[in-house]
């Protein structure tokens, strides 16, 4: 079922005490019944705490990454089973910072997707073009390539556990947002690409989030577009008021 979703990617921010403060401030602000499903993704060390704190709220807790292997000699890594054992059932995969700074390729992401789905986790699959791709008018083909190589091997039924996050790299953390029209144009293209590779039933049902400098002052316009089902929020998710305002911009 296509859902409205607002997810906060906290990245490498907030220690344990700060995580507690941010969740408490969010709780104080979530007074109205929200239209959207809310997800927050704190860092690994604070996931269990966040899960416990958010249990009674309509807020899910997600990991920002995960290793593709089940277990073993992978120093510093975290497995799907470890996440599930603390109640975390959602994982962000393919964020552009993972791709850029940690060499994550489409082929590696395809493996991570398989592992997450095998563990019945929900995957927030991120992808998006760089500025040079858009300047060269290659943004559509690049996005199609990322989807085909990282995701389009999954079975029809797996789509129930996939959320897409289109995040143009040039808009992440830069203050430069894609215009609502640019976001809509790409989201419609993504839906068409999925309907061609799978079916319209699947493309109609998948939630496609936009990410990249979504702020309280631009969220409403972006979320109003018919193929935009919500947002993946970085910087603005670190401030409770901003994040809740963005969540309330979903109608
Ligand atoms: P931003 O980050 O909102 O700070 O641009 C978005 C993201 O990286 O998911």
PDB file of C-alpha atoms in Angstrom, residues 77-239:
ATOM      1  CA  UNK A  77      30.022  -4.197  10.806  1.00  0.00           C
ATOM      2  CA  UNK A  78      26.409  -4.774  11.881  1.00  0.00           C
ATOM      3  CA  UNK A  79      24.149  -7.553  10.607  1.00  0.00           C
ATOM      4  CA  UNK A  80      20.444  -7.749   9.815  1.00  0.00           C
ATOM      5  CA  UNK A  81      19.939 -10.227  12.649  1.00  0.00           C
ATOM      6  CA  UNK A  82      21.556  -7.826  15.140  1.00  0.00           C
ATOM      7  CA  UNK A  83      19.228  -5.044  14.049  1.00  0.00           C
ATOM      8  CA  UNK A  84      16.161  -7.229  14.205  1.00  0.00           C
ATOM      9  CA  UNK A  85      17.128  -8.510  17.636  1.00  0.00           C
ATOM     10  CA  UNK A  86      16.776  -4.964  19.020  1.00  0.00           C
ATOM     11  CA  UNK A  87      13.495  -4.309  17.240  1.00  0.00           C
ATOM     12  CA  UNK A  88      14.831  -2.439  14.206  1.00  0.00           C
ATOM     13  CA  UNK A  89      13.029  -3.613  11.086  1.00  0.00           C
ATOM     14  CA  UNK A  90      13.868  -0.856   8.625  1.00  0.00           C
ATOM     15  CA  UNK A  91      17.193  -0.039   7.008  1.00  0.00           C
ATOM     16  CA  UNK A  92      18.382   2.746   4.725  1.00  0.00           C
ATOM     17  CA  UNK A  93      20.506   1.331   1.904  1.00  0.00           C
ATOM     18  CA  UNK A  94      22.387   3.076  -0.874  1.00  0.00           C
ATOM     19  CA  UNK A  95      22.555   6.555   0.596  1.00  0.00           C
ATOM     20  CA  UNK A  96      24.770   8.695  -1.626  1.00  0.00           C
ATOM     21  CA  UNK A  97      27.212   9.225   1.244  1.00  0.00           C
ATOM     22  CA  UNK A  98      27.647   5.440   1.525  1.00  0.00           C
ATOM     23  CA  UNK A  99      28.149   5.274  -2.216  1.00  0.00           C
ATOM     24  CA  UNK A 100      30.600   8.207  -2.303  1.00  0.00           C
ATOM     25  CA  UNK A 101      32.646   7.739   0.890  1.00  0.00           C
ATOM     26  CA  UNK A 102      32.463   3.988   1.420  1.00  0.00           C
ATOM     27  CA  UNK A 103      32.566   2.743  -2.143  1.00  0.00           C
ATOM     28  CA  UNK A 104      29.159   1.092  -2.104  1.00  0.00           C
ATOM     29  CA  UNK A 105      28.315  -0.048  -5.612  1.00  0.00           C
ATOM     30  CA  UNK A 106      25.026  -1.108  -7.168  1.00  0.00           C
ATOM     31  CA  UNK A 107      26.254  -4.722  -7.062  1.00  0.00           C
ATOM     32  CA  UNK A 108      27.014  -4.530  -3.333  1.00  0.00           C
ATOM     33  CA  UNK A 109      23.697  -2.814  -2.686  1.00  0.00           C
ATOM     34  CA  UNK A 110      21.864  -5.572  -4.519  1.00  0.00           C
ATOM     35  CA  UNK A 111      23.363  -8.024  -1.991  1.00  0.00           C
ATOM     36  CA  UNK A 112      22.429  -5.832   0.958  1.00  0.00           C
ATOM     37  CA  UNK A 113      18.888  -5.535  -0.381  1.00  0.00           C
ATOM     38  CA  UNK A 114      18.649  -9.330  -0.634  1.00  0.00           C
ATOM     39  CA  UNK A 115      19.859  -9.822   2.931  1.00  0.00           C
ATOM     40  CA  UNK A 116      17.485  -7.218   4.342  1.00  0.00           C
ATOM     41  CA  UNK A 117      14.505  -8.654   2.461  1.00  0.00           C
ATOM     42  CA  UNK A 118      15.418 -12.201   3.484  1.00  0.00           C
ATOM     43  CA  UNK A 119      15.143 -10.955   7.070  1.00  0.00           C
ATOM     44  CA  UNK A 120      11.739  -9.408   6.312  1.00  0.00           C
ATOM     45  CA  UNK A 121      13.094  -5.928   6.852  1.00  0.00           C
ATOM     46  CA  UNK A 122      11.828  -2.828   5.065  1.00  0.00           C
ATOM     47  CA  UNK A 123      14.439  -1.231   2.822  1.00  0.00           C
ATOM     48  CA  UNK A 124      14.582   2.494   2.163  1.00  0.00           C
ATOM     49  CA  UNK A 125      16.514   2.357  -1.096  1.00  0.00           C
ATOM     50  CA  UNK A 126      18.296   5.622  -1.957  1.00  0.00           C
ATOM     51  CA  UNK A 127      19.550   6.695  -5.341  1.00  0.00           C
ATOM     52  CA  UNK A 128      19.958   9.871  -7.367  1.00  0.00           C
ATOM     53  CA  UNK A 129      22.164  11.647  -9.854  1.00  0.00           C
ATOM     54  CA  UNK A 130      25.098  13.981  -9.348  1.00  0.00           C
ATOM     55  CA  UNK A 131      25.135  17.505 -10.735  1.00  0.00           C
ATOM     56  CA  UNK A 132      27.325  16.501 -13.673  1.00  0.00           C
ATOM     57  CA  UNK A 133      24.788  13.854 -14.698  1.00  0.00           C
ATOM     58  CA  UNK A 134      21.989  16.414 -14.700  1.00  0.00           C
ATOM     59  CA  UNK A 135      24.121  18.925 -16.613  1.00  0.00           C
ATOM     60  CA  UNK A 136      24.847  16.244 -19.212  1.00  0.00           C
ATOM     61  CA  UNK A 137      21.139  15.392 -19.304  1.00  0.00           C
ATOM     62  CA  UNK A 138      21.950  11.894 -18.140  1.00  0.00           C
ATOM     63  CA  UNK A 139      19.954  12.016 -14.903  1.00  0.00           C
ATOM     64  CA  UNK A 140      17.109   9.827 -16.125  1.00  0.00           C
ATOM     65  CA  UNK A 141      19.377   7.135 -17.533  1.00  0.00           C
ATOM     66  CA  UNK A 142      21.573   7.222 -14.415  1.00  0.00           C
ATOM     67  CA  UNK A 143      18.597   6.771 -12.093  1.00  0.00           C
ATOM     68  CA  UNK A 144      17.253   3.952 -14.255  1.00  0.00           C
ATOM     69  CA  UNK A 145      20.681   2.294 -14.135  1.00  0.00           C
ATOM     70  CA  UNK A 146      20.849   2.528 -10.314  1.00  0.00           C
ATOM     71  CA  UNK A 147      17.378   1.028  -9.967  1.00  0.00           C
ATOM     72  CA  UNK A 148      18.014  -1.764 -12.466  1.00  0.00           C
ATOM     73  CA  UNK A 149      21.339  -2.772 -10.986  1.00  0.00           C
ATOM     74  CA  UNK A 150      20.607  -2.358  -7.315  1.00  0.00           C
ATOM     75  CA  UNK A 151      16.969  -3.295  -7.035  1.00  0.00           C
ATOM     76  CA  UNK A 152      15.238  -4.709 -10.076  1.00  0.00           C
ATOM     77  CA  UNK A 153      16.260  -8.281  -9.327  1.00  0.00           C
ATOM     78  CA  UNK A 154      13.734  -8.459  -6.456  1.00  0.00           C
ATOM     79  CA  UNK A 155      10.518 -10.432  -6.752  1.00  0.00           C
ATOM     80  CA  UNK A 156       7.099  -8.812  -7.182  1.00  0.00           C
ATOM     81  CA  UNK A 157       6.103  -9.564  -3.596  1.00  0.00           C
ATOM     82  CA  UNK A 158       9.293  -7.965  -2.219  1.00  0.00           C
ATOM     83  CA  UNK A 159       8.064  -4.540  -3.287  1.00  0.00           C
ATOM     84  CA  UNK A 160       5.757  -4.520  -0.257  1.00  0.00           C
ATOM     85  CA  UNK A 161       8.913  -4.059   1.810  1.00  0.00           C
ATOM     86  CA  UNK A 162      10.590  -1.384  -0.286  1.00  0.00           C
ATOM     87  CA  UNK A 163      10.415   2.392   0.031  1.00  0.00           C
ATOM     88  CA  UNK A 164      12.273   4.446  -2.572  1.00  0.00           C
ATOM     89  CA  UNK A 165      14.130   7.653  -1.805  1.00  0.00           C
ATOM     90  CA  UNK A 166      15.129   9.779  -4.778  1.00  0.00           C
ATOM     91  CA  UNK A 167      17.910  12.046  -3.577  1.00  0.00           C
ATOM     92  CA  UNK A 168      19.720  14.136  -6.170  1.00  0.00           C
ATOM     93  CA  UNK A 169      23.264  14.335  -4.797  1.00  0.00           C
ATOM     94  CA  UNK A 170      23.549  18.018  -5.697  1.00  0.00           C
ATOM     95  CA  UNK A 171      20.679  18.797  -3.335  1.00  0.00           C
ATOM     96  CA  UNK A 172      21.891  16.875  -0.279  1.00  0.00           C
ATOM     97  CA  UNK A 173      23.115  19.123   2.508  1.00  0.00           C
ATOM     98  CA  UNK A 174      23.658  21.962   0.044  1.00  0.00           C
ATOM     99  CA  UNK A 175      20.568  24.047   0.727  1.00  0.00           C
ATOM    100  CA  UNK A 176      19.774  23.678  -2.957  1.00  0.00           C
ATOM    101  CA  UNK A 177      16.506  21.785  -3.362  1.00  0.00           C
ATOM    102  CA  UNK A 178      15.159  20.254  -6.513  1.00  0.00           C
ATOM    103  CA  UNK A 179      12.155  22.309  -7.534  1.00  0.00           C
ATOM    104  CA  UNK A 180       8.814  20.620  -6.895  1.00  0.00           C
ATOM    105  CA  UNK A 181       8.549  20.260 -10.695  1.00  0.00           C
ATOM    106  CA  UNK A 182      11.964  18.598 -10.966  1.00  0.00           C
ATOM    107  CA  UNK A 183      11.055  16.212  -8.149  1.00  0.00           C
ATOM    108  CA  UNK A 184       7.686  15.386  -9.719  1.00  0.00           C
ATOM    109  CA  UNK A 185       9.252  14.859 -13.135  1.00  0.00           C
ATOM    110  CA  UNK A 186      11.755  12.367 -11.744  1.00  0.00           C
ATOM    111  CA  UNK A 187       9.265  10.606  -9.476  1.00  0.00           C
ATOM    112  CA  UNK A 188       6.888  10.120 -12.404  1.00  0.00           C
ATOM    113  CA  UNK A 189       9.798   8.726 -14.428  1.00  0.00           C
ATOM    114  CA  UNK A 190      10.675   6.333 -11.589  1.00  0.00           C
ATOM    115  CA  UNK A 191       7.100   5.097 -11.426  1.00  0.00           C
ATOM    116  CA  UNK A 192       7.025   4.595 -15.190  1.00  0.00           C
ATOM    117  CA  UNK A 193      10.326   2.706 -15.056  1.00  0.00           C
ATOM    118  CA  UNK A 194       8.938   0.381 -12.381  1.00  0.00           C
ATOM    119  CA  UNK A 195       5.697  -0.160 -14.255  1.00  0.00           C
ATOM    120  CA  UNK A 196       7.678  -1.161 -17.350  1.00  0.00           C
ATOM    121  CA  UNK A 197       9.955  -3.526 -15.439  1.00  0.00           C
ATOM    122  CA  UNK A 198       7.211  -4.935 -13.171  1.00  0.00           C
ATOM    123  CA  UNK A 199       3.604  -3.732 -13.306  1.00  0.00           C
ATOM    124  CA  UNK A 200       1.471  -0.648 -12.728  1.00  0.00           C
ATOM    125  CA  UNK A 201       0.080  -2.323  -9.641  1.00  0.00           C
ATOM    126  CA  UNK A 202       3.563  -2.296  -8.129  1.00  0.00           C
ATOM    127  CA  UNK A 203       4.517   1.159  -9.385  1.00  0.00           C
ATOM    128  CA  UNK A 204       1.261   2.634  -8.071  1.00  0.00           C
ATOM    129  CA  UNK A 205       1.767   1.093  -4.657  1.00  0.00           C
ATOM    130  CA  UNK A 206       5.394   1.968  -3.927  1.00  0.00           C
ATOM    131  CA  UNK A 207       6.111   5.047  -1.826  1.00  0.00           C
ATOM    132  CA  UNK A 208       8.689   7.343  -3.393  1.00  0.00           C
ATOM    133  CA  UNK A 209      10.267   9.876  -1.040  1.00  0.00           C
ATOM    134  CA  UNK A 210      12.192  12.945  -2.101  1.00  0.00           C
ATOM    135  CA  UNK A 211      15.385  13.852  -0.242  1.00  0.00           C
ATOM    136  CA  UNK A 212      17.728  16.793  -0.541  1.00  0.00           C
ATOM    137  CA  UNK A 213      17.483  19.996   1.510  1.00  0.00           C
ATOM    138  CA  UNK A 214      13.833  19.522   2.455  1.00  0.00           C
ATOM    139  CA  UNK A 215      13.079  22.234   5.025  1.00  0.00           C
ATOM    140  CA  UNK A 216       9.977  23.511   6.815  1.00  0.00           C
ATOM    141  CA  UNK A 217       9.596  26.269   4.214  1.00  0.00           C
ATOM    142  CA  UNK A 218       9.656  24.073   1.104  1.00  0.00           C
ATOM    143  CA  UNK A 219       8.219  20.739   2.277  1.00  0.00           C
ATOM    144  CA  UNK A 220       4.567  21.494   1.580  1.00  0.00           C
ATOM    145  CA  UNK A 221       5.144  22.420  -2.053  1.00  0.00           C
ATOM    146  CA  UNK A 222       7.274  19.351  -2.719  1.00  0.00           C
ATOM    147  CA  UNK A 223       4.935  16.959  -0.889  1.00  0.00           C
ATOM    148  CA  UNK A 224       1.953  18.361  -2.797  1.00  0.00           C
ATOM    149  CA  UNK A 225       3.208  16.801  -6.020  1.00  0.00           C
ATOM    150  CA  UNK A 226       1.224  13.704  -6.967  1.00  0.00           C
ATOM    151  CA  UNK A 227       4.150  11.294  -7.234  1.00  0.00           C
ATOM    152  CA  UNK A 228       5.981  12.515  -4.134  1.00  0.00           C
ATOM    153  CA  UNK A 229       4.910  10.443  -1.135  1.00  0.00           C
ATOM    154  CA  UNK A 230       7.013  12.171   1.494  1.00  0.00           C
ATOM    155  CA  UNK A 231      10.624  12.906   2.275  1.00  0.00           C
ATOM    156  CA  UNK A 232      13.931  11.642   3.568  1.00  0.00           C
ATOM    157  CA  UNK A 233      15.185  14.491   5.696  1.00  0.00           C
ATOM    158  CA  UNK A 234      18.797  15.033   6.746  1.00  0.00           C
ATOM    159  CA  UNK A 235      19.786  18.331   8.374  1.00  0.00           C
ATOM    160  CA  UNK A 236      16.260  19.440   9.250  1.00  0.00           C
ATOM    161  CA  UNK A 237      15.544  16.159  11.065  1.00  0.00           C
ATOM    162  CA  UNK A 238      18.072  17.133  13.749  1.00  0.00           C
ATOM    163  CA  UNK A 239      15.767  19.826  15.028  1.00  0.00           C
TER     164      UNK A 239
END
